[in-house]
């Protein structure tokens, strides 16, 4: 039996969609981690393979039988500026696999060498960003957020030249699709309507088959992608996650979080938080993510325009109607999620005002985002000494105390029961997130001492983010002042 039962479909789109590319070989592949559970869920039988062979496969040194590696073509708006040709410059679609239920998954190597799309880049990835993507994407999955998954990470035994020489790595990631908004832009900007149509048909077939039954499948596709992005970004916001580089080429058509670069979870709450070193004007700041989602989706709508109606005028009306739903969808998802996080079961008109007020108090008090909700989820409806944990997060406990009084009055109104509310809240408010300083410590230890135990321990804790684990409190705490990570870098 082949270890990876490839079922490649993207290749059928034709060769304007990709460039066939053999992954570069690396000097000395070493397997850091292989995601057995994910491999099994995808029907792979790699677990039984020798570690050397797995390392060689996931480093790109050994192209497995049935793989047809290609660098995917795409364009994209980067920080608002259109670049007609980006494409996989340091990544390859190794092939695709169908899960037992028929769902198609893309298997992508990142850091696998130069391609025709590499421009000035070396096609390589440094180990640090490989470990970050592995940790954060797998944590996002456990947190219930749609995301690409990490299948394997390897060391290359080679250095890559960044500001300094760094050890190299390759990550294998799995997505429901690596088609991006920028993939549509690539063909639309070239006036290649035939390719846009084929791409739309491909996405409908593999990701959104229900759209086929709609009177206008392409309009249904646009509406569905709008809905998925609204839901996704609402989830990011509920966890304090900042993607950091929401260019249209980093927005998945499948509604998954993709291309983890300078991403970060915030510690203490600040509504306009930016971590990315290259985001000078805060375009991708925390509180701008929903707006940027709409901006990107508007670029998608423009690319699909000729498919939406027989004439431009009607197409523009249809696109605008679909885009106009985004804000309401986003706000609905956000508010539903926030009601869940604050334990409100009934809907009331002033719920949004109550939740907004909590964020204002968190901002004023520089309270830790994750712990605020976690400690809130442990409170009883009557004050107890548990209140102290929450108070301690705020510079000025009086303000949060006042808010909690309002919140308790609201819980009384709806007859909220402590045990059930606490259980519901604790199922959505994590104890552990991949905090920047923890991720940084894992990378430091791997890079500086070739010690992956810090990475593996953190990864293990993040497998069960909603469950307080014995002796793991160090993983839930915000950084000490000397540990704070203020900036994150693409650096791949
Ligand atoms: P990203 O940072 O993932 O949004 O990448 C933006 C574009 O730059 C994509 O086309 C990447 O393939 C390309 N790119 C980024 N880093 C490299 C690299 N080291 N070598 C080649 N291309 C790269
Ligand atoms: Mg990218």
Short mmCIF file of C-alpha atoms and ligand atoms in Angstrom, two decimals:
data_model
loop_
_atom_site.label_atom_id
_atom_site.label_comp_id
_atom_site.label_asym_id
_atom_site.label_seq_id
_atom_site.Cartn_x
_atom_site.Cartn_y
_atom_site.Cartn_z
CA UNK A 1 0.00 0.00 0.00
CA UNK A 2 1.19 3.51 -0.77
CA UNK A 3 1.87 5.46 2.41
CA UNK A 4 0.02 8.48 1.02
CA UNK A 5 -2.96 7.66 -1.23
CA UNK A 6 -2.78 10.75 -3.40
CA UNK A 7 -5.85 11.85 -5.30
CA UNK A 8 -4.64 14.88 -7.21
CA UNK A 9 -7.31 17.08 -8.73
CA UNK A 10 -5.81 20.56 -8.85
CA UNK A 11 -3.49 19.39 -11.56
CA UNK A 12 -6.50 18.92 -13.87
CA UNK A 13 -7.15 22.64 -13.89
CA UNK A 14 -4.38 23.01 -16.43
CA UNK A 15 -0.88 24.31 -16.46
CA UNK A 16 -1.67 28.01 -16.21
CA UNK A 17 -2.60 27.24 -12.59
CA UNK A 18 0.80 26.03 -11.44
CA UNK A 19 4.37 25.18 -12.28
CA UNK A 20 5.48 21.60 -11.81
CA UNK A 21 8.43 21.74 -9.43
CA UNK A 22 10.47 19.08 -7.70
CA UNK A 23 11.21 19.99 -4.07
CA UNK A 24 14.84 20.85 -3.41
CA UNK A 25 16.77 18.31 -1.40
CA UNK A 26 18.24 19.29 1.94
CA UNK A 27 21.46 18.14 3.56
CA UNK A 28 20.26 16.22 6.57
CA UNK A 29 16.52 15.87 7.22
CA UNK A 30 15.51 15.30 10.83
CA UNK A 31 11.94 14.61 11.91
CA UNK A 32 10.86 16.94 14.73
CA UNK A 33 7.26 15.85 14.89
CA UNK A 34 4.73 13.91 12.85
CA UNK A 35 1.02 14.38 13.54
CA UNK A 36 -0.17 10.79 13.76
CA UNK A 37 -3.79 11.60 14.57
CA UNK A 38 -4.08 13.89 11.56
CA UNK A 39 -2.31 11.38 9.33
CA UNK A 40 -4.75 8.68 10.37
CA UNK A 41 -7.76 10.93 9.87
CA UNK A 42 -6.53 11.54 6.32
CA UNK A 43 -6.05 7.84 5.64
CA UNK A 44 -2.24 8.00 5.47
CA UNK A 45 -0.14 5.10 6.57
CA UNK A 46 3.07 6.93 7.39
CA UNK A 47 3.23 6.00 11.06
CA UNK A 48 4.78 2.63 10.31
CA UNK A 49 7.47 4.10 8.06
CA UNK A 50 11.01 4.45 9.32
CA UNK A 51 11.67 7.81 10.86
CA UNK A 52 14.38 8.45 8.26
CA UNK A 53 11.94 7.88 5.46
CA UNK A 54 9.33 10.13 7.02
CA UNK A 55 11.96 12.82 7.53
CA UNK A 56 13.01 12.48 3.89
CA UNK A 57 9.41 12.67 2.66
CA UNK A 58 8.49 15.72 4.73
CA UNK A 59 11.75 17.49 3.91
CA UNK A 60 11.07 17.09 0.20
CA UNK A 61 14.08 14.80 -0.30
CA UNK A 62 11.96 11.85 -1.27
CA UNK A 63 8.91 12.54 -3.41
CA UNK A 64 6.38 9.90 -2.41
CA UNK A 65 4.73 7.74 -5.02
CA UNK A 66 1.68 9.43 -6.47
CA UNK A 67 2.74 12.96 -5.55
CA UNK A 68 2.71 15.52 -8.35
CA UNK A 69 4.33 18.56 -6.75
CA UNK A 70 3.42 21.96 -8.14
CA UNK A 71 3.96 25.57 -7.13
CA UNK A 72 0.53 27.21 -7.24
CA UNK A 73 0.09 30.50 -9.10
CA UNK A 74 -1.61 33.41 -7.38
CA UNK A 75 -1.63 37.17 -7.28
CA UNK A 76 -2.60 39.35 -4.36
CA UNK A 77 -3.10 42.73 -2.78
CA UNK A 78 -0.27 43.16 -0.29
CA UNK A 79 -0.97 45.98 2.16
CA UNK A 80 -3.46 47.31 -0.36
CA UNK A 81 -1.11 47.21 -3.38
CA UNK A 82 -1.81 44.79 -6.18
CA UNK A 83 0.92 42.41 -7.21
CA UNK A 84 -0.18 40.45 -10.30
CA UNK A 85 2.23 37.60 -9.65
CA UNK A 86 3.09 36.14 -6.28
CA UNK A 87 2.58 32.37 -6.19
CA UNK A 88 4.20 29.68 -4.07
CA UNK A 89 7.75 30.99 -3.82
CA UNK A 90 8.83 28.72 -1.00
CA UNK A 91 6.04 26.18 -0.93
CA UNK A 92 4.67 23.37 -3.05
CA UNK A 93 1.42 21.53 -3.33
CA UNK A 94 2.80 18.02 -2.99
CA UNK A 95 -0.53 16.49 -3.87
CA UNK A 96 -4.04 15.98 -2.56
CA UNK A 97 -5.72 13.29 -0.53
CA UNK A 98 -9.39 12.43 -0.09
CA UNK A 99 -10.63 11.66 3.38
CA UNK A 100 -12.96 8.70 3.98
CA UNK A 101 -15.95 11.05 3.66
CA UNK A 102 -14.74 12.28 0.29
CA UNK A 103 -13.47 15.69 1.46
CA UNK A 104 -10.38 16.69 -0.50
CA UNK A 105 -7.30 18.02 1.30
CA UNK A 106 -4.22 19.78 -0.05
CA UNK A 107 -0.83 18.72 1.26
CA UNK A 108 1.68 21.54 1.10
CA UNK A 109 5.35 21.70 1.90
CA UNK A 110 6.65 25.08 3.03
CA UNK A 111 10.36 25.77 2.91
CA UNK A 112 10.91 23.29 0.09
CA UNK A 113 13.08 25.37 -2.20
CA UNK A 114 12.92 27.84 -5.02
CA UNK A 115 10.16 27.87 -7.63
CA UNK A 116 9.42 30.02 -10.67
CA UNK A 117 7.52 32.28 -8.25
CA UNK A 118 10.41 32.83 -5.83
CA UNK A 119 11.48 36.23 -7.17
CA UNK A 120 14.44 37.20 -4.95
CA UNK A 121 13.58 34.72 -2.19
CA UNK A 122 15.59 31.62 -1.38
CA UNK A 123 12.55 29.34 -1.22
CA UNK A 124 13.51 28.29 2.27
CA UNK A 125 11.98 28.57 5.70
CA UNK A 126 13.79 29.13 8.95
CA UNK A 127 13.09 26.71 11.77
CA UNK A 128 11.52 29.35 14.05
CA UNK A 129 8.55 30.18 11.81
CA UNK A 130 8.07 26.46 11.09
CA UNK A 131 7.72 25.76 14.80
CA UNK A 132 5.47 28.80 15.27
CA UNK A 133 3.13 27.69 12.48
CA UNK A 134 3.05 24.15 13.84
CA UNK A 135 2.18 25.28 17.37
CA UNK A 136 -0.27 28.00 16.49
CA UNK A 137 -2.16 26.19 13.73
CA UNK A 138 -2.62 23.06 15.84
CA UNK A 139 -3.68 25.18 18.82
CA UNK A 140 -6.20 27.01 16.64
CA UNK A 141 -7.68 23.68 15.63
CA UNK A 142 -8.10 22.62 19.26
CA UNK A 143 -9.61 26.01 20.00
CA UNK A 144 -12.25 25.23 17.39
CA UNK A 145 -11.09 27.71 14.76
CA UNK A 146 -11.01 26.65 11.10
CA UNK A 147 -7.37 26.43 10.12
CA UNK A 148 -4.78 24.68 8.05
CA UNK A 149 -3.34 21.78 10.02
CA UNK A 150 0.25 20.79 10.62
CA UNK A 151 1.19 17.28 9.55
CA UNK A 152 4.93 17.29 10.09
CA UNK A 153 7.91 19.49 10.82
CA UNK A 154 11.52 18.68 9.99
CA UNK A 155 14.93 20.20 10.36
CA UNK A 156 17.03 20.44 7.22
CA UNK A 157 20.56 20.31 8.56
CA UNK A 158 21.20 23.51 6.60
CA UNK A 159 21.26 27.15 7.53
CA UNK A 160 19.22 29.87 5.89
CA UNK A 161 20.47 33.42 5.61
CA UNK A 162 18.15 35.93 7.25
CA UNK A 163 19.42 38.89 9.34
CA UNK A 164 21.77 36.20 10.54
CA UNK A 165 22.24 32.52 9.73
CA UNK A 166 19.42 30.46 11.16
CA UNK A 167 18.70 26.73 11.11
CA UNK A 168 16.29 25.74 8.37
CA UNK A 169 13.07 23.79 8.56
CA UNK A 170 10.21 22.51 6.44
CA UNK A 171 6.59 22.28 7.55
CA UNK A 172 3.97 20.11 5.90
CA UNK A 173 0.54 21.64 6.18
CA UNK A 174 -2.88 20.42 5.23
CA UNK A 175 -5.75 22.59 4.05
CA UNK A 176 -9.24 22.11 2.72
CA UNK A 177 -7.84 24.25 -0.07
CA UNK A 178 -4.81 26.41 -0.70
CA UNK A 179 -6.83 28.40 -3.22
CA UNK A 180 -6.78 32.01 -2.11
CA UNK A 181 -8.65 35.18 -2.97
CA UNK A 182 -5.41 35.98 -4.78
CA UNK A 183 -5.76 32.88 -6.98
CA UNK A 184 -8.94 34.38 -8.44
CA UNK A 185 -7.22 37.75 -8.77
CA UNK A 186 -4.38 36.12 -10.70
CA UNK A 187 -6.67 35.08 -13.55
CA UNK A 188 -9.14 37.97 -13.32
CA UNK A 189 -6.32 40.51 -13.64
CA UNK A 190 -5.17 38.76 -16.81
CA UNK A 191 -8.69 38.85 -18.22
CA UNK A 192 -8.71 35.06 -18.32
CA UNK A 193 -12.41 34.50 -17.74
CA UNK A 194 -12.19 30.88 -18.75
CA UNK A 195 -9.68 30.18 -15.97
CA UNK A 196 -11.73 32.14 -13.40
CA UNK A 197 -14.71 30.00 -14.34
CA UNK A 198 -12.77 26.75 -14.08
CA UNK A 199 -11.38 27.80 -10.72
CA UNK A 200 -14.82 28.73 -9.42
CA UNK A 201 -16.19 25.38 -10.61
CA UNK A 202 -13.32 23.58 -8.92
CA UNK A 203 -13.93 25.36 -5.60
CA UNK A 204 -17.65 24.70 -5.79
CA UNK A 205 -17.08 21.03 -6.55
CA UNK A 206 -14.57 20.41 -3.76
CA UNK A 207 -15.46 22.92 -1.07
CA UNK A 208 -19.01 24.12 -1.51
CA UNK A 209 -20.99 21.48 -3.43
CA UNK A 210 -24.28 22.90 -2.10
CA UNK A 211 -23.75 25.96 -4.31
CA UNK A 212 -24.34 23.79 -7.37
CA UNK A 213 -28.03 23.57 -6.51
CA UNK A 214 -28.47 27.34 -6.34
CA UNK A 215 -29.95 29.28 -9.26
CA UNK A 216 -26.67 31.19 -9.57
CA UNK A 217 -23.89 28.93 -8.25
CA UNK A 218 -21.19 31.61 -8.57
CA UNK A 219 -23.16 34.14 -6.61
CA UNK A 220 -23.82 31.41 -4.04
CA UNK A 221 -20.07 30.76 -3.94
CA UNK A 222 -19.37 34.43 -3.25
CA UNK A 223 -22.06 34.55 -0.57
CA UNK A 224 -20.70 31.39 1.08
CA UNK A 225 -17.11 32.63 1.14
CA UNK A 226 -18.36 35.92 2.64
CA UNK A 227 -20.22 33.99 5.32
CA UNK A 228 -17.22 31.74 6.13
CA UNK A 229 -14.84 34.69 6.45
CA UNK A 230 -17.26 36.60 8.67
CA UNK A 231 -17.50 33.56 10.94
CA UNK A 232 -13.74 33.00 10.93
CA UNK A 233 -12.74 36.55 11.76
CA UNK A 234 -15.37 36.68 14.52
CA UNK A 235 -13.64 33.65 16.05
CA UNK A 236 -10.23 35.29 15.83
CA UNK A 237 -11.62 38.33 17.62
CA UNK A 238 -13.06 36.20 20.40
CA UNK A 239 -9.64 34.77 21.15
CA UNK A 240 -7.55 37.92 20.80
CA UNK A 241 -5.85 36.49 17.71
CA UNK A 242 -4.16 38.81 15.27
CA UNK A 243 -3.31 37.25 11.91
CA UNK A 244 -0.91 40.07 11.13
CA UNK A 245 -0.75 39.89 7.34
CA UNK A 246 -4.24 39.61 5.88
CA UNK A 247 -3.18 40.24 2.31
CA UNK A 248 -5.61 38.82 -0.25
CA UNK A 249 -3.08 36.10 -1.05
CA UNK A 250 -3.25 35.02 2.59
CA UNK A 251 -7.05 34.70 2.63
CA UNK A 252 -8.28 31.18 2.02
CA UNK A 253 -11.26 30.49 -0.19
CA UNK A 254 -12.12 27.63 2.18
CA UNK A 255 -12.57 29.94 5.17
CA UNK A 256 -9.58 28.60 7.06
CA UNK A 257 -6.85 30.54 8.81
CA UNK A 258 -3.84 30.22 6.49
CA UNK A 259 -0.27 31.41 6.10
CA UNK A 260 0.75 31.88 9.67
CA UNK A 261 3.43 34.52 9.64
CA UNK A 262 3.78 37.33 12.16
CA UNK A 263 0.60 36.21 13.92
CA UNK A 264 0.09 36.59 17.65
CA UNK A 265 -2.40 36.29 20.45
CA UNK A 266 -2.54 39.38 22.57
CA UNK A 267 -1.82 39.17 26.26
CA UNK A 268 -3.33 42.28 27.83
CA UNK A 269 -6.16 43.77 25.84
CA UNK A 270 -5.60 46.73 23.55
CA UNK A 271 -8.13 47.21 20.76
CA UNK A 272 -5.64 48.44 18.16
CA UNK A 273 -2.88 45.96 18.95
CA UNK A 274 -0.34 45.24 16.19
CA UNK A 275 2.58 42.82 16.52
CA UNK A 276 3.84 42.49 12.98
CA UNK A 277 7.08 44.37 12.41
CA UNK A 278 6.05 45.28 8.86
CA UNK A 279 2.53 46.56 9.63
CA UNK A 280 3.57 50.17 10.15
CA UNK A 281 0.13 51.73 9.81
CA UNK A 282 -1.89 49.13 11.65
CA UNK A 283 -3.74 47.98 8.54
CA UNK A 284 -3.97 44.52 10.08
CA UNK A 285 -4.44 45.63 13.69
CA UNK A 286 -6.72 43.58 15.93
CA UNK A 287 -9.69 45.90 15.62
CA UNK A 288 -9.31 46.32 11.86
CA UNK A 289 -9.48 42.65 10.97
CA UNK A 290 -13.22 42.57 10.27
CA UNK A 291 -12.95 45.62 7.97
CA UNK A 292 -10.04 44.12 6.11
CA UNK A 293 -12.02 40.93 5.69
CA UNK A 294 -14.62 42.92 3.79
CA UNK A 295 -11.97 44.76 1.78
CA UNK A 296 -10.48 41.44 0.68
CA UNK A 297 -13.87 39.93 -0.11
CA UNK A 298 -14.60 42.94 -2.28
CA UNK A 299 -11.50 42.03 -4.31
CA UNK A 300 -12.90 38.51 -4.64
CA UNK A 301 -16.26 39.87 -5.78
CA UNK A 302 -14.52 42.01 -8.40
CA UNK A 303 -12.69 38.96 -9.69
CA UNK A 304 -15.92 36.97 -9.95
CA UNK A 305 -17.93 39.82 -11.46
CA UNK A 306 -18.25 38.48 -15.02
CA UNK A 307 -19.70 35.25 -13.60
CA UNK A 308 -22.32 36.87 -11.41
CA UNK A 309 -24.75 38.13 -14.08
CA UNK A 310 -25.12 38.62 -17.82
CA UNK A 311 -24.25 42.29 -17.74
CA UNK A 312 -21.91 44.35 -15.62
CA UNK A 313 -24.59 46.49 -14.06
CA UNK A 314 -26.57 43.51 -12.80
CA UNK A 315 -23.35 41.83 -11.66
CA UNK A 316 -22.34 44.87 -9.63
CA UNK A 317 -25.74 44.98 -7.97
CA UNK A 318 -25.53 41.27 -7.14
CA UNK A 319 -21.99 41.61 -5.76
CA UNK A 320 -22.91 44.64 -3.65
CA UNK A 321 -25.96 42.89 -2.26
CA UNK A 322 -23.81 39.94 -1.22
CA UNK A 323 -21.06 42.13 0.25
CA UNK A 324 -23.59 44.24 2.13
CA UNK A 325 -24.53 41.19 4.16
CA UNK A 326 -21.01 40.80 5.51
CA UNK A 327 -21.17 43.29 8.35
CA UNK A 328 -24.44 41.93 9.70
CA UNK A 329 -23.15 38.38 9.45
CA UNK A 330 -19.91 39.29 11.20
CA UNK A 331 -21.68 41.16 13.98
CA UNK A 332 -24.09 38.28 14.45
CA UNK A 333 -21.29 35.72 14.74
CA UNK A 334 -19.34 38.01 17.03
CA UNK A 335 -22.25 38.69 19.34
CA UNK A 336 -23.31 35.04 19.48
CA UNK A 337 -19.77 34.04 20.34
CA UNK A 338 -19.42 36.79 22.93
CA UNK A 339 -22.71 35.81 24.55
CA UNK A 340 -21.24 32.34 24.85
CA UNK A 341 -18.01 33.66 26.33
CA UNK A 342 -19.85 35.76 28.92
CA UNK A 343 -22.40 33.06 29.70
CA UNK A 344 -25.50 34.89 28.46
CA UNK A 345 -28.05 32.42 27.20
CA UNK A 346 -30.96 34.69 26.41
CA UNK A 347 -30.70 37.51 23.92
CA UNK A 348 -31.36 41.03 25.11
CA UNK A 349 -31.09 44.32 23.27
CA UNK A 350 -28.36 45.71 25.48
CA UNK A 351 -26.09 42.62 25.28
CA UNK A 352 -23.73 44.31 22.86
CA UNK A 353 -23.45 47.37 25.07
CA UNK A 354 -22.66 45.15 28.07
CA UNK A 355 -19.96 43.27 26.16
CA UNK A 356 -18.47 46.44 24.67
CA UNK A 357 -18.30 47.84 28.18
CA UNK A 358 -16.30 44.81 29.30
CA UNK A 359 -13.75 45.42 26.54
CA UNK A 360 -13.52 49.09 27.55
CA UNK A 361 -12.79 48.08 31.13
CA UNK A 362 -10.25 45.50 29.95
CA UNK A 363 -8.50 48.14 27.85
CA UNK A 364 -8.48 50.69 30.66
CA UNK A 365 -7.25 48.10 33.15
CA UNK A 366 -4.74 46.44 30.78
CA UNK A 367 -6.27 43.12 31.69
CA UNK A 368 -5.09 39.88 30.16
CA UNK A 369 -7.53 38.91 27.39
CA UNK A 370 -7.56 35.15 27.91
CA UNK A 371 -7.51 35.14 31.69
CA UNK A 372 -10.29 37.74 31.94
CA UNK A 373 -12.68 35.36 30.23
CA UNK A 374 -11.33 32.29 31.96
CA UNK A 375 -11.69 33.82 35.43
CA UNK A 376 -15.08 35.22 34.51
CA UNK A 377 -16.13 31.69 33.62
CA UNK A 378 -15.32 30.56 37.16
CA UNK A 379 -17.38 33.19 38.98
CA UNK A 380 -20.55 32.40 40.85
CA UNK A 381 -23.59 34.57 40.51
CA UNK A 382 -22.98 35.81 44.06
CA UNK A 383 -19.60 37.32 44.94
CA UNK A 384 -17.09 34.86 46.38
CA UNK A 385 -13.36 34.95 46.89
CA UNK A 386 -13.01 33.74 43.28
CA UNK A 387 -13.68 37.37 42.34
CA UNK A 388 -10.19 38.20 43.51
CA UNK A 389 -8.50 36.32 40.65
CA UNK A 390 -10.41 38.43 38.15
CA UNK A 391 -9.82 41.70 40.02
CA UNK A 392 -6.10 41.05 40.13
CA UNK A 393 -5.89 41.24 36.34
CA UNK A 394 -6.98 44.88 36.27
CA UNK A 395 -4.97 48.00 37.04
CA UNK A 396 -8.09 49.40 38.69
CA UNK A 397 -10.25 46.60 40.14
CA UNK A 398 -13.10 49.00 40.95
CA UNK A 399 -14.09 49.29 37.27
CA UNK A 400 -14.29 45.57 36.66
CA UNK A 401 -16.10 45.11 39.94
CA UNK A 402 -18.74 47.56 38.74
CA UNK A 403 -19.04 45.73 35.43
CA UNK A 404 -19.33 42.36 37.16
CA UNK A 405 -22.22 43.75 39.27
CA UNK A 406 -24.06 44.65 36.06
CA UNK A 407 -23.26 41.26 34.57
CA UNK A 408 -24.55 39.45 37.65
CA UNK A 409 -27.77 41.43 37.56
CA UNK A 410 -28.17 40.32 33.95
CA UNK A 411 -27.51 36.67 34.90
CA UNK A 412 -30.12 36.92 37.67
CA UNK A 413 -32.60 38.22 35.09
CA UNK A 414 -32.27 35.10 32.99
CA UNK A 415 -32.18 32.69 35.94
CA UNK A 416 -28.64 31.57 35.17
CA UNK A 417 -27.46 28.49 37.08
CA UNK A 418 -23.83 28.56 38.27
CA UNK A 419 -22.71 25.05 37.42
CA UNK A 420 -24.24 24.88 33.96
CA UNK A 421 -23.17 28.41 33.02
CA UNK A 422 -19.62 27.78 34.25
CA UNK A 423 -19.39 24.56 32.26
CA UNK A 424 -20.66 26.25 29.11
CA UNK A 425 -18.31 29.20 29.54
CA UNK A 426 -15.32 27.00 30.24
CA UNK A 427 -15.97 25.08 27.06
CA UNK A 428 -15.36 28.25 25.02
CA UNK A 429 -12.92 30.25 27.14
CA UNK A 430 -9.48 28.66 26.95
CA UNK A 431 -7.08 28.38 29.83
CA UNK A 432 -4.12 28.03 27.47
CA UNK A 433 -3.33 29.78 24.22
CA UNK A 434 0.00 29.80 22.37
CA UNK A 435 1.23 32.93 24.08
CA UNK A 436 3.97 34.75 22.23
CA UNK A 437 6.54 34.41 24.97
CA UNK A 438 5.95 30.66 25.23
CA UNK A 439 6.24 30.21 21.48
CA UNK A 440 9.37 32.34 21.54
CA UNK A 441 10.88 30.23 24.33
CA UNK A 442 10.17 27.06 22.34
CA UNK A 443 11.87 28.54 19.28
CA UNK A 444 14.86 29.83 21.29
CA UNK A 445 15.49 26.47 22.82
CA UNK A 446 15.27 24.69 19.45
CA UNK A 447 17.38 27.23 17.59
CA UNK A 448 20.02 27.87 20.21
CA UNK A 449 20.36 24.46 21.83
CA UNK A 450 18.82 22.05 19.33
CA UNK A 451 16.45 21.15 22.16
CA UNK A 452 12.86 20.48 21.04
CA UNK A 453 11.51 19.49 24.44
CA UNK A 454 10.19 23.00 25.15
CA UNK A 455 8.33 22.95 21.84
CA UNK A 456 6.94 19.47 22.45
CA UNK A 457 5.83 20.26 26.02
CA UNK A 458 4.04 23.42 24.91
CA UNK A 459 2.43 21.56 22.04
CA UNK A 460 1.18 18.90 24.45
CA UNK A 461 -0.45 21.46 26.78
CA UNK A 462 -2.12 23.19 23.83
CA UNK A 463 -3.80 19.95 22.80
CA UNK A 464 -6.37 20.51 25.56
CA UNK A 465 -6.72 24.28 25.81
CA UNK A 466 -10.00 24.33 27.73
CA UNK A 467 -8.91 21.99 30.49
CA UNK A 468 -6.90 23.22 33.47
CA UNK A 469 -4.04 20.74 33.65
CA UNK A 470 -2.25 19.87 36.89
CA UNK A 471 1.09 21.64 37.33
CA UNK A 472 0.70 23.52 34.05
CA UNK A 473 -0.21 26.93 35.46
CA UNK A 474 3.00 28.43 34.10
CA UNK A 475 1.49 27.99 30.63
CA UNK A 476 -1.58 30.04 31.44
CA UNK A 477 0.16 33.07 32.86
CA UNK A 478 0.94 36.24 30.94
CA UNK A 479 4.62 37.03 30.40
CA UNK A 480 6.79 38.60 33.03
CA UNK A 481 7.95 42.07 31.92
CA UNK A 482 11.27 40.70 30.65
CA UNK A 483 9.49 37.98 28.64
CA UNK A 484 7.07 40.21 26.74
CA UNK A 485 7.23 39.84 22.95
CA UNK A 486 6.27 43.20 21.45
CA UNK A 487 6.95 42.42 17.80
CA UNK A 488 6.65 39.45 15.51
CA UNK A 489 8.34 38.87 12.17
CA UNK A 490 7.48 37.09 8.92
CA UNK A 491 11.05 35.92 8.75
CA UNK A 492 10.37 32.71 6.87
P1 LIG B 1 3.62 35.47 2.63
O1 LIG B 1 4.61 36.08 3.53
O2 LIG B 1 3.33 34.05 2.94
O3 LIG B 1 2.37 36.23 2.48
O4 LIG B 1 4.34 35.43 1.19
C1 LIG B 1 4.22 36.43 0.22
C2 LIG B 1 4.90 35.98 -1.05
O5 LIG B 1 6.32 35.98 -0.89
C3 LIG B 1 4.52 34.60 -1.52
O6 LIG B 1 4.49 34.62 -2.92
C4 LIG B 1 5.67 33.75 -1.01
O7 LIG B 1 5.82 32.56 -1.74
C5 LIG B 1 6.84 34.69 -1.21
N1 LIG B 1 7.96 34.38 -0.31
C6 LIG B 1 8.04 34.66 1.01
N2 LIG B 1 9.21 34.22 1.52
C7 LIG B 1 9.89 33.64 0.52
C8 LIG B 1 11.17 33.00 0.40
N3 LIG B 1 11.98 32.84 1.45
N4 LIG B 1 11.52 32.54 -0.81
C9 LIG B 1 10.72 32.68 -1.89
N5 LIG B 1 9.52 33.27 -1.85
C10 LIG B 1 9.10 33.76 -0.67
MG1 LIG B 2 1.33 33.90 2.01
#
